[in-house]
Coordinates of C-alpha atoms and ligand atoms in Angstrom, one line a residue:
X1 CA -48.0 193.3 76.1
X2 CA -48.7 189.9 77.6
X3 CA -46.1 188.8 80.1
X4 CA -44.4 185.3 79.8
X5 CA -46.2 182.6 81.5
X6 CA -45.3 179.0 82.0
X7 CA -47.9 176.5 81.2
X8 CA -48.2 173.1 82.9
X9 CA -50.7 170.2 82.3
X10 CA -51.8 167.5 84.6
X11 CA -54.6 165.0 85.2
X12 CA -55.2 166.0 88.8
X13 CA -54.3 169.4 90.4
X14 CA -54.6 169.4 94.3
X15 CA -54.3 172.7 96.0
X16 CA -53.1 172.1 99.6
X17 CA -51.1 169.5 101.4
X18 CA -52.7 169.0 104.7
X19 CA -54.3 165.7 105.6
X20 CA -57.0 166.1 102.9
X21 CA -54.7 167.1 100.0
X22 CA -52.0 164.4 100.9
X23 CA -54.4 161.5 101.0
X24 CA -56.2 162.6 97.9
X25 CA -52.9 162.8 96.1
X26 CA -51.8 159.3 97.1
X27 CA -55.1 157.9 96.2
X28 CA -55.1 159.5 92.7
X29 CA -51.4 159.0 91.8
X30 CA -51.8 155.4 90.5
X31 CA -54.3 156.6 88.0
X32 CA -52.6 159.7 86.5
X33 CA -50.3 162.6 86.9
X34 CA -50.8 164.7 90.1
X35 CA -49.5 168.2 90.9
X36 CA -49.9 169.1 94.5
X37 CA -49.2 172.8 95.5
X38 CA -48.8 174.5 98.8
X39 CA -48.0 177.9 100.1
X40 CA -45.1 176.9 102.2
X41 CA -43.7 173.5 103.0
X42 CA -45.8 170.6 103.8
X43 CA -45.5 171.5 107.5
X44 CA -47.3 174.7 107.0
X45 CA -50.8 173.4 107.5
X46 CA -53.3 173.1 110.3
X47 CA -52.9 169.4 110.1
X48 CA -49.3 169.6 111.2
X49 CA -50.4 171.5 114.4
X50 CA -53.2 169.2 115.3
X51 CA -52.7 168.0 118.9
X52 CA -55.6 166.1 120.5
X53 CA -56.2 163.4 117.9
X54 CA -58.6 161.8 115.5
X55 CA -62.0 160.6 116.5
X56 CA -63.2 157.1 115.5
X57 CA -64.9 154.2 117.1
X58 CA -62.1 151.8 118.0
X59 CA -63.2 150.3 121.3
X60 CA -65.7 147.5 121.9
X61 CA -67.3 149.7 124.6
X62 CA -68.1 152.3 122.0
X63 CA -70.6 152.4 119.1
X64 CA -70.9 154.2 115.7
X65 CA -74.4 155.2 116.8
X66 CA -73.0 156.9 119.9
X67 CA -70.4 158.8 117.8
X68 CA -73.2 159.8 115.4
X69 CA -75.4 161.1 118.2
X70 CA -72.6 163.0 119.9
X71 CA -71.8 164.7 116.5
X72 CA -75.5 165.6 116.0
X73 CA -75.8 167.0 119.5
X74 CA -72.7 169.2 119.2
X75 CA -73.9 170.4 115.8
X76 CA -77.1 171.9 117.5
X77 CA -79.7 170.7 115.0
X78 CA -77.9 171.6 111.7
X79 CA -75.9 168.6 110.9
X80 CA -76.8 166.7 107.8
X81 CA -77.3 163.2 109.2
X82 CA -76.5 161.4 106.0
X83 CA -73.1 163.1 105.8
X84 CA -72.5 162.4 109.6
X85 CA -73.1 158.7 109.1
X86 CA -71.0 158.6 105.9
X87 CA -68.0 160.0 107.7
X88 CA -68.3 158.7 111.2
X89 CA -68.8 155.1 110.0
X90 CA -65.4 155.1 108.3
X91 CA -63.6 156.1 111.6
X92 CA -62.1 152.9 112.7
X93 CA -61.1 151.9 109.2
X94 CA -59.2 155.3 108.6
X95 CA -57.4 155.0 112.0
X96 CA -56.3 151.5 111.1
X97 CA -55.1 152.6 107.7
X98 CA -53.1 155.4 109.4
X99 CA -51.5 152.9 111.8
X100 CA -50.6 150.6 108.8
X101 CA -48.8 153.4 107.1
X102 CA -46.8 154.2 110.2
X103 CA -48.7 156.7 112.4
X104 CA -47.4 156.0 115.9
X105 CA -50.6 156.2 117.9
X106 CA -50.2 155.8 121.6
X107 CA -50.8 152.2 122.9
X108 CA -51.8 150.8 126.4
X109 CA -51.7 147.1 127.1
X110 CA -51.4 146.2 123.4
X111 CA -54.4 148.4 122.4
X112 CA -54.9 151.9 121.1
X113 CA -54.9 154.4 123.9
X114 CA -58.1 156.5 123.4
X115 CA -58.4 159.9 125.0
X116 CA -61.5 162.0 125.6
X117 CA -62.6 165.5 124.6
X118 CA -65.6 167.8 125.1
X119 CA -69.0 166.5 123.8
X120 CA -67.8 162.8 123.4
X121 CA -69.7 160.4 125.5
X122 CA -66.8 157.8 125.2
X123 CA -63.1 157.7 125.0
X124 CA -62.7 157.6 121.2
X125 CA -59.8 159.9 120.3
X126 CA -56.7 158.0 118.8
X127 CA -53.6 160.2 119.4
X128 CA -49.8 160.3 119.0
X129 CA -48.9 161.9 122.3
X130 CA -50.0 165.6 121.9
X131 CA -48.7 166.0 118.4
X132 CA -51.1 163.8 116.4
X133 CA -51.1 166.1 113.3
X134 CA -47.3 165.8 112.8
X135 CA -47.4 162.1 113.1
X136 CA -50.3 161.8 110.6
X137 CA -48.6 164.2 108.2
X138 CA -45.4 162.4 108.2
X139 CA -47.2 159.0 107.6
X140 CA -49.1 160.5 104.7
X141 CA -46.0 162.1 103.2
X142 CA -44.3 158.7 103.3
X143 CA -47.0 157.6 100.9
X144 CA -46.7 160.6 98.6
X145 CA -42.9 161.0 98.4
X146 CA -42.0 157.8 96.6
X147 CA -44.7 158.2 93.9
X148 CA -42.9 159.4 90.7
X149 CA -46.0 160.8 89.1
X150 CA -46.7 163.3 92.0
X151 CA -45.1 166.6 91.4
X152 CA -44.8 168.6 94.6
X153 CA -44.7 172.4 94.2
X154 CA -43.8 174.0 97.5
X155 CA -44.0 177.8 98.1
X156 CA -46.5 178.0 95.3
X157 CA -49.7 180.1 95.9
X158 CA -52.8 179.5 94.0
X159 CA -54.2 182.8 92.8
X160 CA -57.5 181.9 91.1
X161 CA -59.3 179.0 89.4
X162 CA -59.5 178.9 85.7
X163 CA -63.1 178.2 84.5
X164 CA -64.5 177.8 81.0
X165 CA -67.1 180.5 81.6
X166 CA -64.2 183.0 80.8
X167 CA -64.4 181.5 77.3
X168 CA -68.0 182.5 76.6
X169 CA -71.6 181.2 76.8
X170 CA -71.1 178.2 74.5
X171 CA -69.0 176.4 77.2
X172 CA -70.6 174.6 80.2
X173 CA -69.0 176.1 83.3
X174 CA -66.2 173.7 84.2
X175 CA -63.0 174.1 86.2
X176 CA -59.9 173.9 83.9
X177 CA -57.2 174.3 86.5
X178 CA -55.7 177.3 88.3
X179 CA -53.2 180.2 88.1
X180 CA -50.4 179.7 90.6
X181 CA -47.7 182.2 91.8
X182 CA -44.4 180.5 92.1
X183 CA -41.6 181.3 94.5
X184 CA -39.8 183.6 92.0
X185 CA -42.9 185.7 91.4
X186 CA -43.9 184.1 88.1
X187 CA -47.5 183.1 87.4
X188 CA -47.9 179.5 86.2
X189 CA -51.1 178.4 84.2
X190 CA -51.8 174.9 85.3
X191 CA -54.4 173.0 83.2
X192 CA -56.0 170.1 84.9
X193 CA -58.8 167.6 84.2
X194 CA -59.9 167.7 87.8
X195 CA -59.0 170.3 90.5
X196 CA -59.3 169.6 94.2
X197 CA -59.3 172.5 96.8
X198 CA -57.8 171.3 100.0
X199 CA -56.8 174.7 101.2
X200 CA -57.9 174.5 105.0
X201 CA -59.6 177.2 107.0
X202 CA -59.5 181.0 107.6
X203 CA -58.5 181.6 111.2
X204 CA -56.2 184.4 110.1
X205 CA -59.3 186.6 109.7
X206 CA -59.1 187.1 113.4
X207 CA -56.5 188.6 115.6
X208 CA -56.3 185.6 118.0
X209 CA -56.2 182.3 116.3
X210 CA -54.8 178.8 116.7
X211 CA -54.3 178.6 112.9
X212 CA -50.9 178.8 111.2
X213 CA -50.2 181.4 108.6
X214 CA -51.7 179.7 105.4
X215 CA -55.2 179.8 106.9
X216 CA -56.5 182.9 105.0
X217 CA -59.5 181.3 103.4
X218 CA -57.9 181.3 99.9
X219 CA -59.8 178.2 98.6
X220 CA -63.2 179.6 99.6
X221 CA -62.4 183.1 98.1
X222 CA -61.2 181.4 94.8
X223 CA -64.3 179.2 94.7
X224 CA -66.6 182.1 95.3
X225 CA -65.0 184.1 92.5
X226 CA -65.3 181.2 90.2
X227 CA -69.0 180.9 91.0
X228 CA -69.5 178.4 93.8
X229 CA -71.9 178.7 96.7
X230 CA -70.7 178.9 100.2
X231 CA -72.5 177.5 103.3
X232 CA -72.7 178.4 107.0
X233 CA -69.7 180.6 107.2
X234 CA -71.0 182.4 110.3
X235 CA -70.1 179.2 112.4
X236 CA -66.6 180.0 113.5
X237 CA -65.4 177.8 116.2
X238 CA -63.4 179.4 119.0
X239 CA -61.2 177.0 120.8
X240 CA -61.6 177.7 124.5
X241 CA -58.0 177.3 125.5
X242 CA -55.3 179.1 123.6
X243 CA -52.4 180.4 125.6
X244 CA -53.0 184.0 126.7
X245 CA -49.9 186.0 125.6
X246 CA -50.0 189.8 125.1
X247 CA -47.5 189.3 122.2
X248 CA -50.1 187.2 120.4
X249 CA -49.1 183.5 120.7
X250 CA -51.2 181.0 118.8
X251 CA -50.3 178.1 121.0
X252 CA -53.2 175.7 121.6
X253 CA -53.7 173.8 124.9
X254 CA -55.4 170.7 123.7
X255 CA -59.0 169.8 124.8
X256 CA -57.5 166.4 125.7
X257 CA -56.0 168.1 128.7
X258 CA -59.6 168.7 130.0
X259 CA -60.5 165.2 128.9
X260 CA -57.8 163.9 131.2
X261 CA -59.1 166.1 134.1
X262 CA -57.6 169.7 133.7
X263 CA -59.9 172.3 135.1
X264 CA -60.9 175.8 134.0
X265 CA -60.6 178.3 136.9
X266 CA -60.6 182.0 137.5
X267 CA -57.7 183.9 139.1
X268 CA -59.1 182.9 142.5
X269 CA -59.0 179.2 141.5
X270 CA -62.9 178.9 141.3
X271 CA -64.2 176.4 138.7
X272 CA -66.8 178.5 136.9
X273 CA -68.0 176.5 133.9
X274 CA -70.5 174.5 136.0
X275 CA -72.4 177.8 136.4
X276 CA -73.1 177.6 132.6
X277 CA -73.4 173.8 131.9
X278 CA -73.6 170.8 134.1
X279 CA -71.0 169.0 131.9
X280 CA -68.5 171.5 133.1
X281 CA -65.1 171.5 131.2
X282 CA -66.3 168.8 128.9
X283 CA -69.4 170.6 127.5
X284 CA -69.2 171.3 123.7
X285 CA -66.8 174.0 122.7
X286 CA -69.3 176.7 121.9
X287 CA -70.6 176.5 125.5
X288 CA -67.2 176.5 127.1
X289 CA -65.8 179.3 124.9
X290 CA -68.8 181.5 125.6
X291 CA -68.6 180.8 129.4
X292 CA -65.0 181.9 129.4
X293 CA -65.8 185.0 127.3
X294 CA -68.7 185.8 129.6
X295 CA -66.7 185.3 132.8
X296 CA -63.8 187.5 131.5
X297 CA -66.2 190.3 130.7
X298 CA -68.0 189.9 134.0
X299 CA -64.8 189.9 136.0
X300 CA -63.1 192.6 133.8
X301 CA -60.0 190.5 133.2
X302 CA -57.9 189.5 130.2
X303 CA -57.8 185.7 130.7
X304 CA -58.9 182.7 132.6
X305 CA -56.7 179.8 133.6
X306 CA -56.3 176.1 132.8
X307 CA -55.2 174.1 135.8
X308 CA -53.7 170.8 134.7
X309 CA -52.4 169.7 138.0
X310 CA -55.3 167.3 138.6
X311 CA -53.9 165.2 135.7
X312 CA -50.7 164.5 137.7
X313 CA -47.1 165.2 136.8
X314 CA -46.3 161.7 135.4
X315 CA -49.2 161.7 132.9
X316 CA -48.5 165.3 131.8
X317 CA -44.8 164.4 131.1
X318 CA -45.9 161.4 129.1
X319 CA -49.1 162.2 127.2
X320 CA -48.6 166.0 127.0
X321 CA -44.8 166.1 126.7
X322 CA -44.7 168.5 123.8
X323 CA -47.1 171.0 125.4
X324 CA -45.1 170.7 128.7
X325 CA -41.8 171.4 126.9
X326 CA -43.1 174.3 124.8
X327 CA -44.6 176.0 127.9
X328 CA -41.3 175.5 129.9
X329 CA -39.5 177.4 127.1
X330 CA -41.9 180.2 127.7
X331 CA -41.2 180.1 131.5
X332 CA -44.5 178.3 132.5
X333 CA -44.6 174.9 134.2
X334 CA -48.0 173.3 133.5
X335 CA -47.2 170.6 136.1
X336 CA -47.0 173.2 138.8
X337 CA -49.2 176.2 138.0
X338 CA -52.4 177.2 136.3
X339 CA -51.8 178.5 132.7
X340 CA -53.4 181.7 131.4
X341 CA -55.8 181.1 128.5
X342 CA -58.2 182.8 126.2
X343 CA -60.6 181.5 123.5
X344 CA -59.2 182.0 119.9
X345 CA -60.6 181.4 116.4
X346 CA -59.8 177.8 115.6
X347 CA -62.0 176.1 113.0
X348 CA -64.5 177.1 110.2
X349 CA -67.5 174.8 110.4
X350 CA -68.9 176.0 107.0
X351 CA -67.2 176.4 103.7
X352 CA -67.5 175.8 100.0
X353 CA -70.8 174.1 99.6
X354 CA -70.0 170.5 98.8
X355 CA -71.3 167.0 99.1
X356 CA -69.5 164.3 101.0
X357 CA -67.5 163.5 97.9
X358 CA -66.4 167.1 97.7
X359 CA -68.4 167.9 94.6
X360 CA -69.1 171.6 94.3
X361 CA -71.4 173.7 92.0
X362 CA -68.8 173.6 89.3
X363 CA -67.9 170.5 87.2
X364 CA -64.3 169.4 87.6
X365 CA -63.9 171.2 90.9
X366 CA -63.9 169.5 94.3
X367 CA -63.5 170.9 97.8
X368 CA -62.4 168.6 100.7
X369 CA -61.4 169.0 104.3
X370 CA -61.8 172.2 106.4
X371 CA -62.4 174.3 103.2
X372 CA -65.6 172.3 102.4
X373 CA -69.0 172.9 104.0
X374 CA -70.7 169.5 103.9
X375 CA -73.1 169.7 106.9
X376 CA -71.0 167.3 108.9
X377 CA -70.4 169.8 111.7
X378 CA -73.8 171.7 111.6
X379 CA -73.6 174.7 113.9
X380 CA -70.6 173.4 116.0
X381 CA -67.9 170.8 115.3
X382 CA -67.4 168.0 117.7
X383 CA -63.7 167.9 118.8
X384 CA -61.4 165.7 116.7
X385 CA -63.9 165.1 113.9
X386 CA -62.0 167.3 111.5
X387 CA -59.0 165.1 110.7
X388 CA -61.5 162.3 110.3
X389 CA -63.5 164.4 107.9
X390 CA -60.4 165.3 105.9
X391 CA -59.4 161.7 105.4
X392 CA -62.8 160.2 104.6
X393 CA -63.6 163.0 102.2
X394 CA -60.3 162.6 100.4
X395 CA -61.0 159.0 99.9
X396 CA -64.6 159.6 98.7
X397 CA -63.4 162.4 96.4
X398 CA -60.7 160.3 94.7
X399 CA -63.2 157.5 94.1
X400 CA -65.7 160.0 92.6
X401 CA -63.1 161.6 90.4
X402 CA -62.0 158.2 89.0
X403 CA -65.5 157.5 87.9
X404 CA -65.8 160.6 85.9
X405 CA -65.4 160.5 82.0
X406 CA -62.4 162.3 80.7
X407 CA -63.5 165.8 79.9
X408 CA -63.3 167.0 76.3
X409 CA -60.5 169.3 75.3
X410 CA -61.1 173.0 76.0
X411 CA -58.7 175.9 75.4
X412 CA -57.2 177.2 78.7
X413 CA -56.8 181.0 78.9
X414 CA -53.2 181.9 80.0
X415 CA -52.5 184.4 82.7
X416 CA -52.5 187.9 81.4
X417 CA -50.8 190.7 83.5
X418 CA -50.6 193.3 80.9
X419 CA -51.2 196.8 82.2
X420 CA -49.8 196.4 85.7
X421 CA -47.2 198.8 87.2
X422 CA -44.6 198.1 90.0
X423 CA -46.0 198.6 93.5
X424 CA -44.6 201.2 95.9
X425 CA -47.1 201.1 98.8
X426 CA -46.6 197.7 100.5
X427 CA -47.3 199.3 103.9
X428 CA -51.0 199.5 102.8
X429 CA -51.2 195.7 102.8
X430 CA -50.1 195.5 106.4
X431 CA -52.4 198.2 107.5
X432 CA -55.4 196.6 105.7
X433 CA -54.6 193.2 107.1
X434 CA -54.5 194.5 110.7
X435 CA -57.7 196.4 110.2
X436 CA -59.6 193.4 108.9
X437 CA -58.4 191.2 111.8
X438 CA -59.2 193.9 114.4
X439 CA -62.7 194.5 112.9
X440 CA -63.5 190.8 112.9
X441 CA -62.3 190.3 116.5
X442 CA -64.2 193.3 117.9
X443 CA -67.4 193.0 115.9
X444 CA -67.8 189.4 114.7
X445 CA -66.4 187.4 117.6
X446 CA -68.0 185.0 120.1
X447 CA -70.9 187.4 120.8
X448 CA -72.5 189.3 118.0
X449 CA -75.3 191.9 117.4
X450 CA -77.0 193.6 114.5
X451 CA -75.2 196.8 115.1
X452 CA -71.8 195.2 115.4
X453 CA -72.3 193.3 112.2
X454 CA -73.4 196.5 110.4
X455 CA -70.3 198.3 111.6
X456 CA -68.1 195.4 110.5
X457 CA -69.7 195.3 107.1
X458 CA -69.3 199.1 106.5
X459 CA -65.5 198.9 107.3
X460 CA -65.0 195.8 105.3
X461 CA -66.7 197.2 102.2
X462 CA -64.3 200.2 102.3
X463 CA -61.3 197.9 102.6
X464 CA -62.5 195.7 99.8
X465 CA -62.8 198.6 97.5
X466 CA -59.3 199.8 98.3
X467 CA -57.9 196.4 97.7
X468 CA -59.7 195.9 94.4
X469 CA -58.4 199.1 92.9
X470 CA -54.8 198.3 94.1
X471 CA -55.0 194.6 93.1
X472 CA -55.7 195.1 89.4
X473 CA -52.9 197.7 88.9
X474 CA -49.9 195.9 90.7
X475 CA -48.0 192.7 90.3
X476 CA -49.5 189.8 92.4
X477 CA -47.5 188.9 95.6
X478 CA -48.4 186.3 98.2
X479 CA -49.3 188.9 100.8
X480 CA -51.5 190.9 98.4
X481 CA -53.3 187.6 97.4
X482 CA -53.8 186.7 101.0
X483 CA -55.1 190.1 101.8
X484 CA -57.6 190.1 99.0
X485 CA -58.9 186.7 100.1
X486 CA -58.9 187.6 103.7
X487 CA -61.0 190.6 103.0
X488 CA -63.5 188.7 100.9
X489 CA -63.7 185.9 103.5
X490 CA -64.4 188.4 106.3
X491 CA -67.2 190.0 104.3
X492 CA -68.7 186.6 103.5
X493 CA -68.6 185.7 107.2
X494 CA -70.4 188.9 108.1
X495 CA -73.0 188.5 105.4
X496 CA -73.7 185.0 106.5
X497 CA -74.0 186.1 110.2
X498 CA -76.4 188.9 109.2
X499 CA -78.7 186.3 107.5
X500 CA -79.1 184.2 110.7
X501 CA -81.8 185.7 113.0
X502 CA -81.3 183.3 115.9
X503 CA -78.7 182.0 118.3
X504 CA -77.4 178.5 117.6
X505 CA -74.2 176.6 118.2
X506 CA -71.3 178.9 117.4
X507 CA -73.4 181.9 116.3
X508 CA -74.7 183.9 119.3
X509 CA -76.5 187.2 118.8
X510 CA -77.7 189.4 121.6
X511 CA -80.6 190.7 119.3
X512 CA -81.8 187.1 118.7
X513 CA -80.9 185.1 121.8
X514 CA -83.2 182.2 121.1
X515 CA -83.1 179.3 118.6
X516 CA -85.5 179.3 115.8
X517 CA -86.6 175.7 115.3
X518 CA -87.2 176.4 111.6
X519 CA -83.9 177.9 110.8
X520 CA -81.8 176.1 108.1
X521 CA -78.3 176.4 106.6
X522 CA -77.1 179.8 105.4
X523 CA -76.3 179.6 101.7
X524 CA -74.7 182.4 99.8
X525 CA -74.6 182.3 96.0
X526 CA -72.3 184.7 94.0
X527 CA -75.1 185.5 91.6
X528 CA -77.4 186.5 94.4
X529 CA -75.2 189.4 95.6
Ligands
LIG1 P1 -54.8 172.2 106.2 O1 -54.1 171.1 107.0 O2 -55.0 173.5 106.9 O3 -53.9 172.4 104.9 C1 -54.2 173.5 104.0 C2 -53.2 173.4 102.9 O4 -53.6 174.3 101.9 C3 -51.7 173.9 103.3 O5 -50.8 173.0 102.7 C4 -51.6 175.3 102.7 O6 -50.3 175.7 102.4 C5 -52.5 175.1 101.5 N1 -53.0 176.3 100.9 C6 -53.9 177.3 101.4 N2 -54.1 178.2 100.6 C7 -53.3 177.9 99.5 C8 -53.2 178.6 98.2 N3 -53.7 179.8 97.9 N4 -52.2 178.0 97.4 C9 -51.6 176.9 97.7 N5 -51.8 176.2 98.8 C10 -52.6 176.8 99.7 N6 -58.7 168.5 114.3 C11 -58.8 167.3 114.7 O7 -59.6 166.5 114.3 N7 -58.1 166.9 115.8 C12 -57.2 167.7 116.4 O8 -56.5 167.3 117.4 C13 -57.0 169.0 116.0 N8 -56.2 169.9 116.6 C14 -55.9 171.1 115.9 C15 -54.9 172.0 116.5 C16 -54.6 173.2 115.9 C17 -53.6 174.1 116.5 C18 -55.4 173.6 114.7 C19 -55.1 174.9 114.1 C20 -56.4 172.7 114.2 C21 -56.7 171.5 114.8 N9 -57.7 170.7 114.3 C22 -57.8 169.4 114.8 C23 -58.3 171.0 113.1 C24 -57.6 170.2 111.9 O9 -56.2 170.2 112.2 C25 -57.8 170.9 110.6 O10 -59.2 171.2 110.4 C26 -57.4 170.1 109.5 O11 -56.1 169.6 109.7 C27 -57.5 170.7 108.2 O12 -56.9 169.9 107.2 P2 -56.9 170.3 105.6 O13 -56.2 169.3 104.9 O14 -58.3 170.6 105.3 O15 -56.2 171.7 105.6
LIG2 C1 -57.5 170.0 120.5 O1 -56.5 169.2 120.6 O2 -58.1 170.6 121.5 C2 -58.0 170.3 119.2 C3 -58.9 169.3 118.8 C4 -59.7 169.7 117.6 O3 -59.8 170.9 117.2 O4 -60.5 168.9 117.2

């Protein structure tokens, strides 16, 4: 017997309400009906937690060319230069638009105050104190909320994309919308002319991550199951400075602290990063994170320290007021003492293979923001280029969608959950989740080897098999969906890492410590496996 399912229809379905999804929604709304879904509230996104700021050339002392070159250098030879230029050249325009819609960027002497982060050769990061993401999210929401033809579905989790290949060979493969689990446990069938994945990253694949809960790689897993290629998933950026907390905090200590003179020290107060790179604390993130990891292993300790005292109390209390307040709540005074830190999984440089407009392998399906792999970041993302990428891609994507002809009508298969039985083993979900995250952290972290990757793959295969048998027999729930996606995501990261026989940017293997000048992007296609 087929269960009841609600069917909705829209012109544009946007999955995710971080920076990328919100801007795409507000650009498309004047041209048709939009449904935007997210797993929690609009605060549950990486965008909301972004601290340091958004990169863009806003000073007469800076140039686009310099921002382009810094991005290419950080990307360690794998950036797609055309994409870099297409995104970086829109930086000042996007920052100006954000100001016009109410983002309260910090000002000094009547001009934008620009901060600095690792790998940037100039001050070019616009910021709203140290809570830039919240400020941008609120400004974007102020554009979305008043629009009557945007329907916001909060606490709705997309399960899978609906594609016409389910209908048979006579249909060209096209995305027709998505199945979405609502907060009451009902599955909606949402038909859409165009579907945009703006589902963010996958930090939750690791034990220690700066990412909020929704970052379980859902968009990438859905796109893969629908038939899309994925690119460069081995390049996981570990942020050098997350608060070290045995209870597992995910609090980030912004790179802007180092940009404003904070120093990385060991427990004896020695600045160790200069042993690894002459740029010291402001070397690109891959280098700084690896230096910390190496030093922790060499000294046999659990953490290193960030000493922000060189910034000065007044500036900390002004620019870094939120960080200061949150740490005080935890009993740590950043104006007065070094803060224990560890590197943590922070950003996915690869993603669903897409061009700068977000076009994927499947007609009618776009991927934008962190979930997309466009080649902007190459093998390592330059700090604060991500918010910029989200907004520029959302703009290009909306423009491209509006140029497309209206697709011809096609039947949309409704959700079918006949044959399932109530679940009684929820504990298994938690155990598998913990095992995936531990496996990825131990074997697929900052330093990798062939043997570690082989071990990870063996374990992940078993977990995948267990999940698959469980998934098809039981009703879908948000945690089961996330677990299934997380397991697939972890396996795709390992498969990608196994294909790269060199060390470059964020991928470091003890078996292949050198860079291979001929190495290219890692592309995985569902049909190849
Ligand atoms: P997100 O903002 O992550 O939004 C993803 C959305 O997708 C959410 O609404 C989520 O609910 C939804 N979603 C996911 N799966 C599903 C599903 N199955 N069904 C329905 N909805 C779903 N970058 C910078 O440039 N500058 C910074 O200063 C900066 N600081 C950062 C600080 C932190 C702590 C973190 C974690 C990241 C930071 N980054 C920064 C990176 C940047 O914030 C993110 O890359 C960017 O915000 C991603 O935006 P997005 O729109 O692609 O996705
Ligand atoms: C930070 O503030 O350090 C994060 C910036 C980023 O991830 O781009």
